[in-house]
Each structure stands twice: as C-alpha cells, then as structure tokens.
XYZ file of C-alpha atoms in Angstrom:
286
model
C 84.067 48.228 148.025
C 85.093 51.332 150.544
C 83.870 50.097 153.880
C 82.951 52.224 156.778
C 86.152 51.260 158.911
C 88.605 51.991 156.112
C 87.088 55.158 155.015
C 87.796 56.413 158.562
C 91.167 55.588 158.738
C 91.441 56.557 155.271
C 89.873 59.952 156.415
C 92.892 60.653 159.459
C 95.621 59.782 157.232
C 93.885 62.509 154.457
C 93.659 64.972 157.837
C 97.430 64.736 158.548
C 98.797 63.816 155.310
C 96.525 64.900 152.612
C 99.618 64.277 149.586
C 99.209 60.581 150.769
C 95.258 60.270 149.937
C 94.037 60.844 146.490
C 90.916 59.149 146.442
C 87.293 61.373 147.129
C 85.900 60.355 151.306
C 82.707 61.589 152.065
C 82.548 64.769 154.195
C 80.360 62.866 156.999
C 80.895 59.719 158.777
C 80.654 57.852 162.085
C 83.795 58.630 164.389
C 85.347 55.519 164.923
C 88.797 56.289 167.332
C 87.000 58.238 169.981
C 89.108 56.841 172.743
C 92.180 56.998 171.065
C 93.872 58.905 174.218
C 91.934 57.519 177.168
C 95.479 55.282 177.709
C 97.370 58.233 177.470
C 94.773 60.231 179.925
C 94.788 57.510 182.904
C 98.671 57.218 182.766
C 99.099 60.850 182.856
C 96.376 60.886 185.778
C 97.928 57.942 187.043
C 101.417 59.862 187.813
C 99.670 63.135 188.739
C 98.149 61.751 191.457
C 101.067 59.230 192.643
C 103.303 62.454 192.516
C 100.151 65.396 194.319
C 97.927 63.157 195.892
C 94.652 61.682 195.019
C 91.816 64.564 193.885
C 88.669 63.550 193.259
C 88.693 65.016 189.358
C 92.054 62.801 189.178
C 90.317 59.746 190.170
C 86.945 60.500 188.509
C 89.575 60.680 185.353
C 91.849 57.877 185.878
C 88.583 55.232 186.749
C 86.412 56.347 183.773
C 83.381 57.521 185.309
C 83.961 61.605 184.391
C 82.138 63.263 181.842
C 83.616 63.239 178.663
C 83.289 66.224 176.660
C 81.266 67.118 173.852
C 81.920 66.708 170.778
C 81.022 70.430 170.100
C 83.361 71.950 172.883
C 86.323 69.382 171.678
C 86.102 71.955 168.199
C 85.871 74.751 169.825
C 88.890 73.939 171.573
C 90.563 74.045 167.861
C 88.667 76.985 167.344
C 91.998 79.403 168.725
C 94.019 79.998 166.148
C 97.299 77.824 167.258
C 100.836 79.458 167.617
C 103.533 78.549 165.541
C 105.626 77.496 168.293
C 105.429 73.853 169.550
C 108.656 73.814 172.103
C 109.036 76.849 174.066
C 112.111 75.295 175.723
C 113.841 74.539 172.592
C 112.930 78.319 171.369
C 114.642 79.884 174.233
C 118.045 77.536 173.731
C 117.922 78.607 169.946
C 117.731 82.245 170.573
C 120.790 82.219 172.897
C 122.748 80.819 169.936
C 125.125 83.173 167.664
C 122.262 84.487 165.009
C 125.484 84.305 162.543
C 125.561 80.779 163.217
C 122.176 79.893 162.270
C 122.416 81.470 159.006
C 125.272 79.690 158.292
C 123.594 75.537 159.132
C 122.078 74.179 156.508
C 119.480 72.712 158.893
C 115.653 74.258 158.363
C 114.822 77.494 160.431
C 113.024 77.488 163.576
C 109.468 79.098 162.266
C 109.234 80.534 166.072
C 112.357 82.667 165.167
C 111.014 83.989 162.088
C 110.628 87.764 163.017
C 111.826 89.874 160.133
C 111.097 89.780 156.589
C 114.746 89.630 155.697
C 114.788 86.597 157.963
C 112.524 84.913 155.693
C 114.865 86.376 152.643
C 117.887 84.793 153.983
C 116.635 81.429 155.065
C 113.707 81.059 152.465
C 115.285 77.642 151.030
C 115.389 75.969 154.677
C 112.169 77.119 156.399
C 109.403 74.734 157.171
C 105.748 74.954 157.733
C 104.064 74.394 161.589
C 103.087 71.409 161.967
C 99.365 73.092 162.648
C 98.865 75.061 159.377
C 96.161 77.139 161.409
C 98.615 79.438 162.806
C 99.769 80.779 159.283
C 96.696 82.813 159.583
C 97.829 85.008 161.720
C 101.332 84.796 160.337
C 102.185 87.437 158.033
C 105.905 85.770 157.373
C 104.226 82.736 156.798
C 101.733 84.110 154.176
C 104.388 85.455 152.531
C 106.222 82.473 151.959
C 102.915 80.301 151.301
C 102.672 82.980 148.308
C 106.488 81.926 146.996
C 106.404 78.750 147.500
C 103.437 77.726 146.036
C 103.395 74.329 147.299
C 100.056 71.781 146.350
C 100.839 69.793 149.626
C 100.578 72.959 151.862
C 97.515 74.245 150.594
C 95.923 71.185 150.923
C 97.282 70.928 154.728
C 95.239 74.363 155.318
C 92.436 72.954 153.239
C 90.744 70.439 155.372
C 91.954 72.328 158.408
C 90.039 75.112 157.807
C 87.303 73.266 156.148
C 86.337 71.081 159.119
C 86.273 74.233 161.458
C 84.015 75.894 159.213
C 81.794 72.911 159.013
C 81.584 71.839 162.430
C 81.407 75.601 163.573
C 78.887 77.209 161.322
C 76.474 78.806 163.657
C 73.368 78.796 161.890
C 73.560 75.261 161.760
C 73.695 74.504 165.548
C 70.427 75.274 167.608
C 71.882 78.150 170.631
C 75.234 78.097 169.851
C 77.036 79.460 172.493
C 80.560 80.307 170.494
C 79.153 82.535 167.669
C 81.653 85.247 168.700
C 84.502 82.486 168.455
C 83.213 81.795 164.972
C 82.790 85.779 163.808
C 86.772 86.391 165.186
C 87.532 82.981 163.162
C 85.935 84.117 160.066
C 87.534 87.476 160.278
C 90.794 86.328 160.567
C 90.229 84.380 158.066
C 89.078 87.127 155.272
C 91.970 89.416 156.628
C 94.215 86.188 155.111
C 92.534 86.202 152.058
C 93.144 90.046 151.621
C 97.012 89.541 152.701
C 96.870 86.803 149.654
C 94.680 88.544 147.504
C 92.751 85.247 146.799
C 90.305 83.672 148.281
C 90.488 79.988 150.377
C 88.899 77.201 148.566
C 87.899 76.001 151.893
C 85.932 79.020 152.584
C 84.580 78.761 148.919
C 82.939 75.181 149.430
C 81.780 76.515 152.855
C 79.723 79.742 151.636
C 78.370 77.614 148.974
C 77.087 74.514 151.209
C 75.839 76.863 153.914
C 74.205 79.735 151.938
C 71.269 78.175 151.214
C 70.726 77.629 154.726
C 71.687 81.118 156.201
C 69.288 83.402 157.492
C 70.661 86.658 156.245
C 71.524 87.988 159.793
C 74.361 85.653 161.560
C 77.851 86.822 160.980
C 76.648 88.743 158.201
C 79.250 91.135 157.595
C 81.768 88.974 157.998
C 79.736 86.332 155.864
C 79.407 89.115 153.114
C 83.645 89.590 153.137
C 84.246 86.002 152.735
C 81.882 86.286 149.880
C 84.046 88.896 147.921
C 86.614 86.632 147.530
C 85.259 83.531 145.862
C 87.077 82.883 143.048
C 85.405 83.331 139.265
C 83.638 80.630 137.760
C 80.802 79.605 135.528
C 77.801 81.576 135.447
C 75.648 78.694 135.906
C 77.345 77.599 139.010
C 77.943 81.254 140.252
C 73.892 81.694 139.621
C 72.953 78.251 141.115
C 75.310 78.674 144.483
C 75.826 82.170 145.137
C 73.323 84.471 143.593
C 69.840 82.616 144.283
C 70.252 81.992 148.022
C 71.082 85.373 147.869
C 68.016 86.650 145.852
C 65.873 84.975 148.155
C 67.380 86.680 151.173
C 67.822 89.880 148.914
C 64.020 90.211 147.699
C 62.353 89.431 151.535
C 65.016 91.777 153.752
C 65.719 95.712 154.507
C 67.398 98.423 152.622
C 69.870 98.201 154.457
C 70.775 94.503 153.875
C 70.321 95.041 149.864
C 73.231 97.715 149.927
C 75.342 95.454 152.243
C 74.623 92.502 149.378
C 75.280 95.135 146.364
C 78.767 96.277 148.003
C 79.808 92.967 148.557
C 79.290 91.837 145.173
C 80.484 95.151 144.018
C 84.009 93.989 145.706
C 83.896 90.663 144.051
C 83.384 92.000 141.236
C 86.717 94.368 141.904
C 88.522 91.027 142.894
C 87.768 89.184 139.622
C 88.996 91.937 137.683
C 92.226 92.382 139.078
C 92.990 88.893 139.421
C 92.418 88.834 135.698
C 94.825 91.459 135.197
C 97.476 90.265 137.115
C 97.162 87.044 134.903
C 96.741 89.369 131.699
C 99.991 90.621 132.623
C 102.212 87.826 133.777
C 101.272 85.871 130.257
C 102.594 88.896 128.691
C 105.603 88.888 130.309
C-alpha cells in the first residue's frame, strides 16, 4: 500500500515533473523535507560571514537558533509572479551576439530574448518553456505559443503550480490574512490569462469549485465572479451541485447589488460556452 513517506516524495517528483507521475496523491499531507536547505543555508552563512564579518543574524542563521519562517509567508513568497529570466549574466552576453547568428543555431531560444512576435515566428520550433511556468502569465509571447503548441506536459506544469497557490492562498480560508491584496492581483492576473486564451484554467476550475461553498460572498468578489465566467461547460448536475447552489445560497440572503454582479457573471459564462462551441462547430467543419 501507498505509505505516507512515498506519497511525499511521490508528491515533489509530480510538482517538478508531473509527465513522470500518473498515479492520483492526495491534495493534503504532512511535509516531510522541511529542512531540505538548512545545509545549503549554514554554508552560504558560513562564507558570508568568513568573507564580512560575523553579524549577529549570520550567526543566529548559521547555529540554528533563528526563527524559521512560516509556512504561510514561505507561499507568499511564491505569490510574485516569477520572471522568465533565470541568468541575467548570461542574458546580457546573448544580446551582444549577432541577432543573425542566433537565428541561424539550431540550439533553443533564450525565452528572456523573446520580445517580438515575429521572434516567436522565426524560432517557434526551438523555444523552450521557463523553468517556473508562473511567469507565462504575464507573458503574452508565451501564451501565444502555449496556444500552438498545445503540449499535455506544459499544461500540467502550470496546473499544480497554480493550483497550490490558489489553495494555500485562498483568503477566506485563513483567519486575518494579511496578503488578500497579493491574492486579488494574483487572481486578476490570472483571469486576464484566461481572456488572452479564451479558456479557462482547470486549476482555477477545481479551485472555485472546492472553495465556493465556503466563500462568504464579499472577499475578492469581483475578481472571484471573473474567474467564474470562464469555467468550462459541463454536466448540469455537476454545474448545479458545484457552482449554482453555493451561489443560490449567497444569491437569495445578499443585496441587489450582489444579484446583478452574480447575473452578469453568469451572463458572461454563458457568452463563453457559446463561442467556444462555435469555434468547435466550425473547426469540425473544416
């Protein structure tokens, strides 16, 4: 049988590579490699303070006895949206190159030089993914060529990304959160990437569904109310179970006001189903 140990492991390896995992893990468990860079912390402190001189945050770091941090500020560290680049130094060497020359390599394109959309024409058969699939968000280059490609392995990188930041940020879910504007800007930029794709995330989809019930009809409601608009069409009975009755029960005990903000919201995902449905219509004609 799965035992706790191996579903964790299991669980990072599903995190980094997803392709390599098949199996179902369960969305909670018990961290078990906490401390997997406390070696990597004390040597680092280690040569800081052999090469600046001993500070007291140094040593409090390098012998143990500092604070760790939370578990809640270590997400909202992966809250910021992360830029595409990962080696400024290498960035600067490549863009002093001959740009003639680096269409002519068959080695993949630097993402950080991808500035143009005929850049991404040209090299669209040699460009590769950021290693953090969060900064494809913001990326309009990138959501472009997440649309061509149409790769299983990519969308599932961005899956559990953005799932676990939903999860482990959802406000209503943590007494006084202080990082509810963090969360609004994240779930902003995350509907203006489902309007760039015209579909929504499946991420987000499991998210409104699971947390719904729970929502009190006030936090990050608008931007709540835009994710909703794109959740993909389904069965009426799971549509009905997961989406419309915790919104009835919100619906029937609130203001005017938040009835029309429901109505218009389902009013646009109404407009989304049907013109995803054409655009299927369409392409099975041709």
């Amino acid at each position: 049988g799965m035992q706790s140990h191996l579903q964790a492991l299991l669980s990072l390896y599903k995190l980094f590579c997803p392709e390599q995992v098949t199996i179902s893990l369960p969305g909670k468990m018990k961290a078990y490699f906490k401390n997997s860079e406390g070696p990597w912390k004390a040597a680092i402190a280690a040569v800081r303070q052999r090469n600046q001189g001993p500070s007291p945050l140094s040593q409090a770091v390098f012998l143990g006895t500092s604070q760790p941090q939370s578990r809640k500020r270590k997400w909202n560290a992966q809250m910021v949206i992360p830029a595409s680049s990962t080696n400024t130094n290498h960035l600067e060497e490549e863009r002093e190159k001959n740009s003639v020359y680096l269409y002519s390599t068959n080695k993949s394109f630097p993402v950080e030089q991808l500035q143009t959309f005929p850049q991404l024409l040209q090299n669209l058969h040699r460009l590769e993914f950021p290693s953090q699939m969060g900064s494809v968000l913001t990326n309009p280059l990138l959501l472009h060529y997440m649309n061509c490609v149409k790769d299983e392995c990519i969308y599932l990188r961005l899956y559990y990304w953005m799932g676990h930041i939903l999860e482990e940020e959802c406000t209503w879910c943590v007494v006084d959160n202080p990082y509810e504007e963090e969360f609004k800007s994240f779930l902003e930029t995350v509907y203006k990437a489902e309007c760039f794709l015209q579909e929504g995330f499946s991420a987000c989809e499991e998210f409104l569904y699971k947390n719904l019930p729970l929502w009190d009809g006030f936090c990050c409601r608008s931007e709540i109310l835009r994710l909703v608009s794109w959740i993909p069409l389904s069965t009426f009975s799971d549509i009905k179970s997961d989406l419309y009755d915790p919104l009835a029960q919100l619906f029937f005990t609130s203001s005017i006001y938040f009835k029309v903000i429901v109505l218009e919201s389902l009013k646009e995902l109404l407009q989304n189903w049907l013109n995803c449905n054409v655009i299927q219509v369409d392409s099975e004609v041709s």
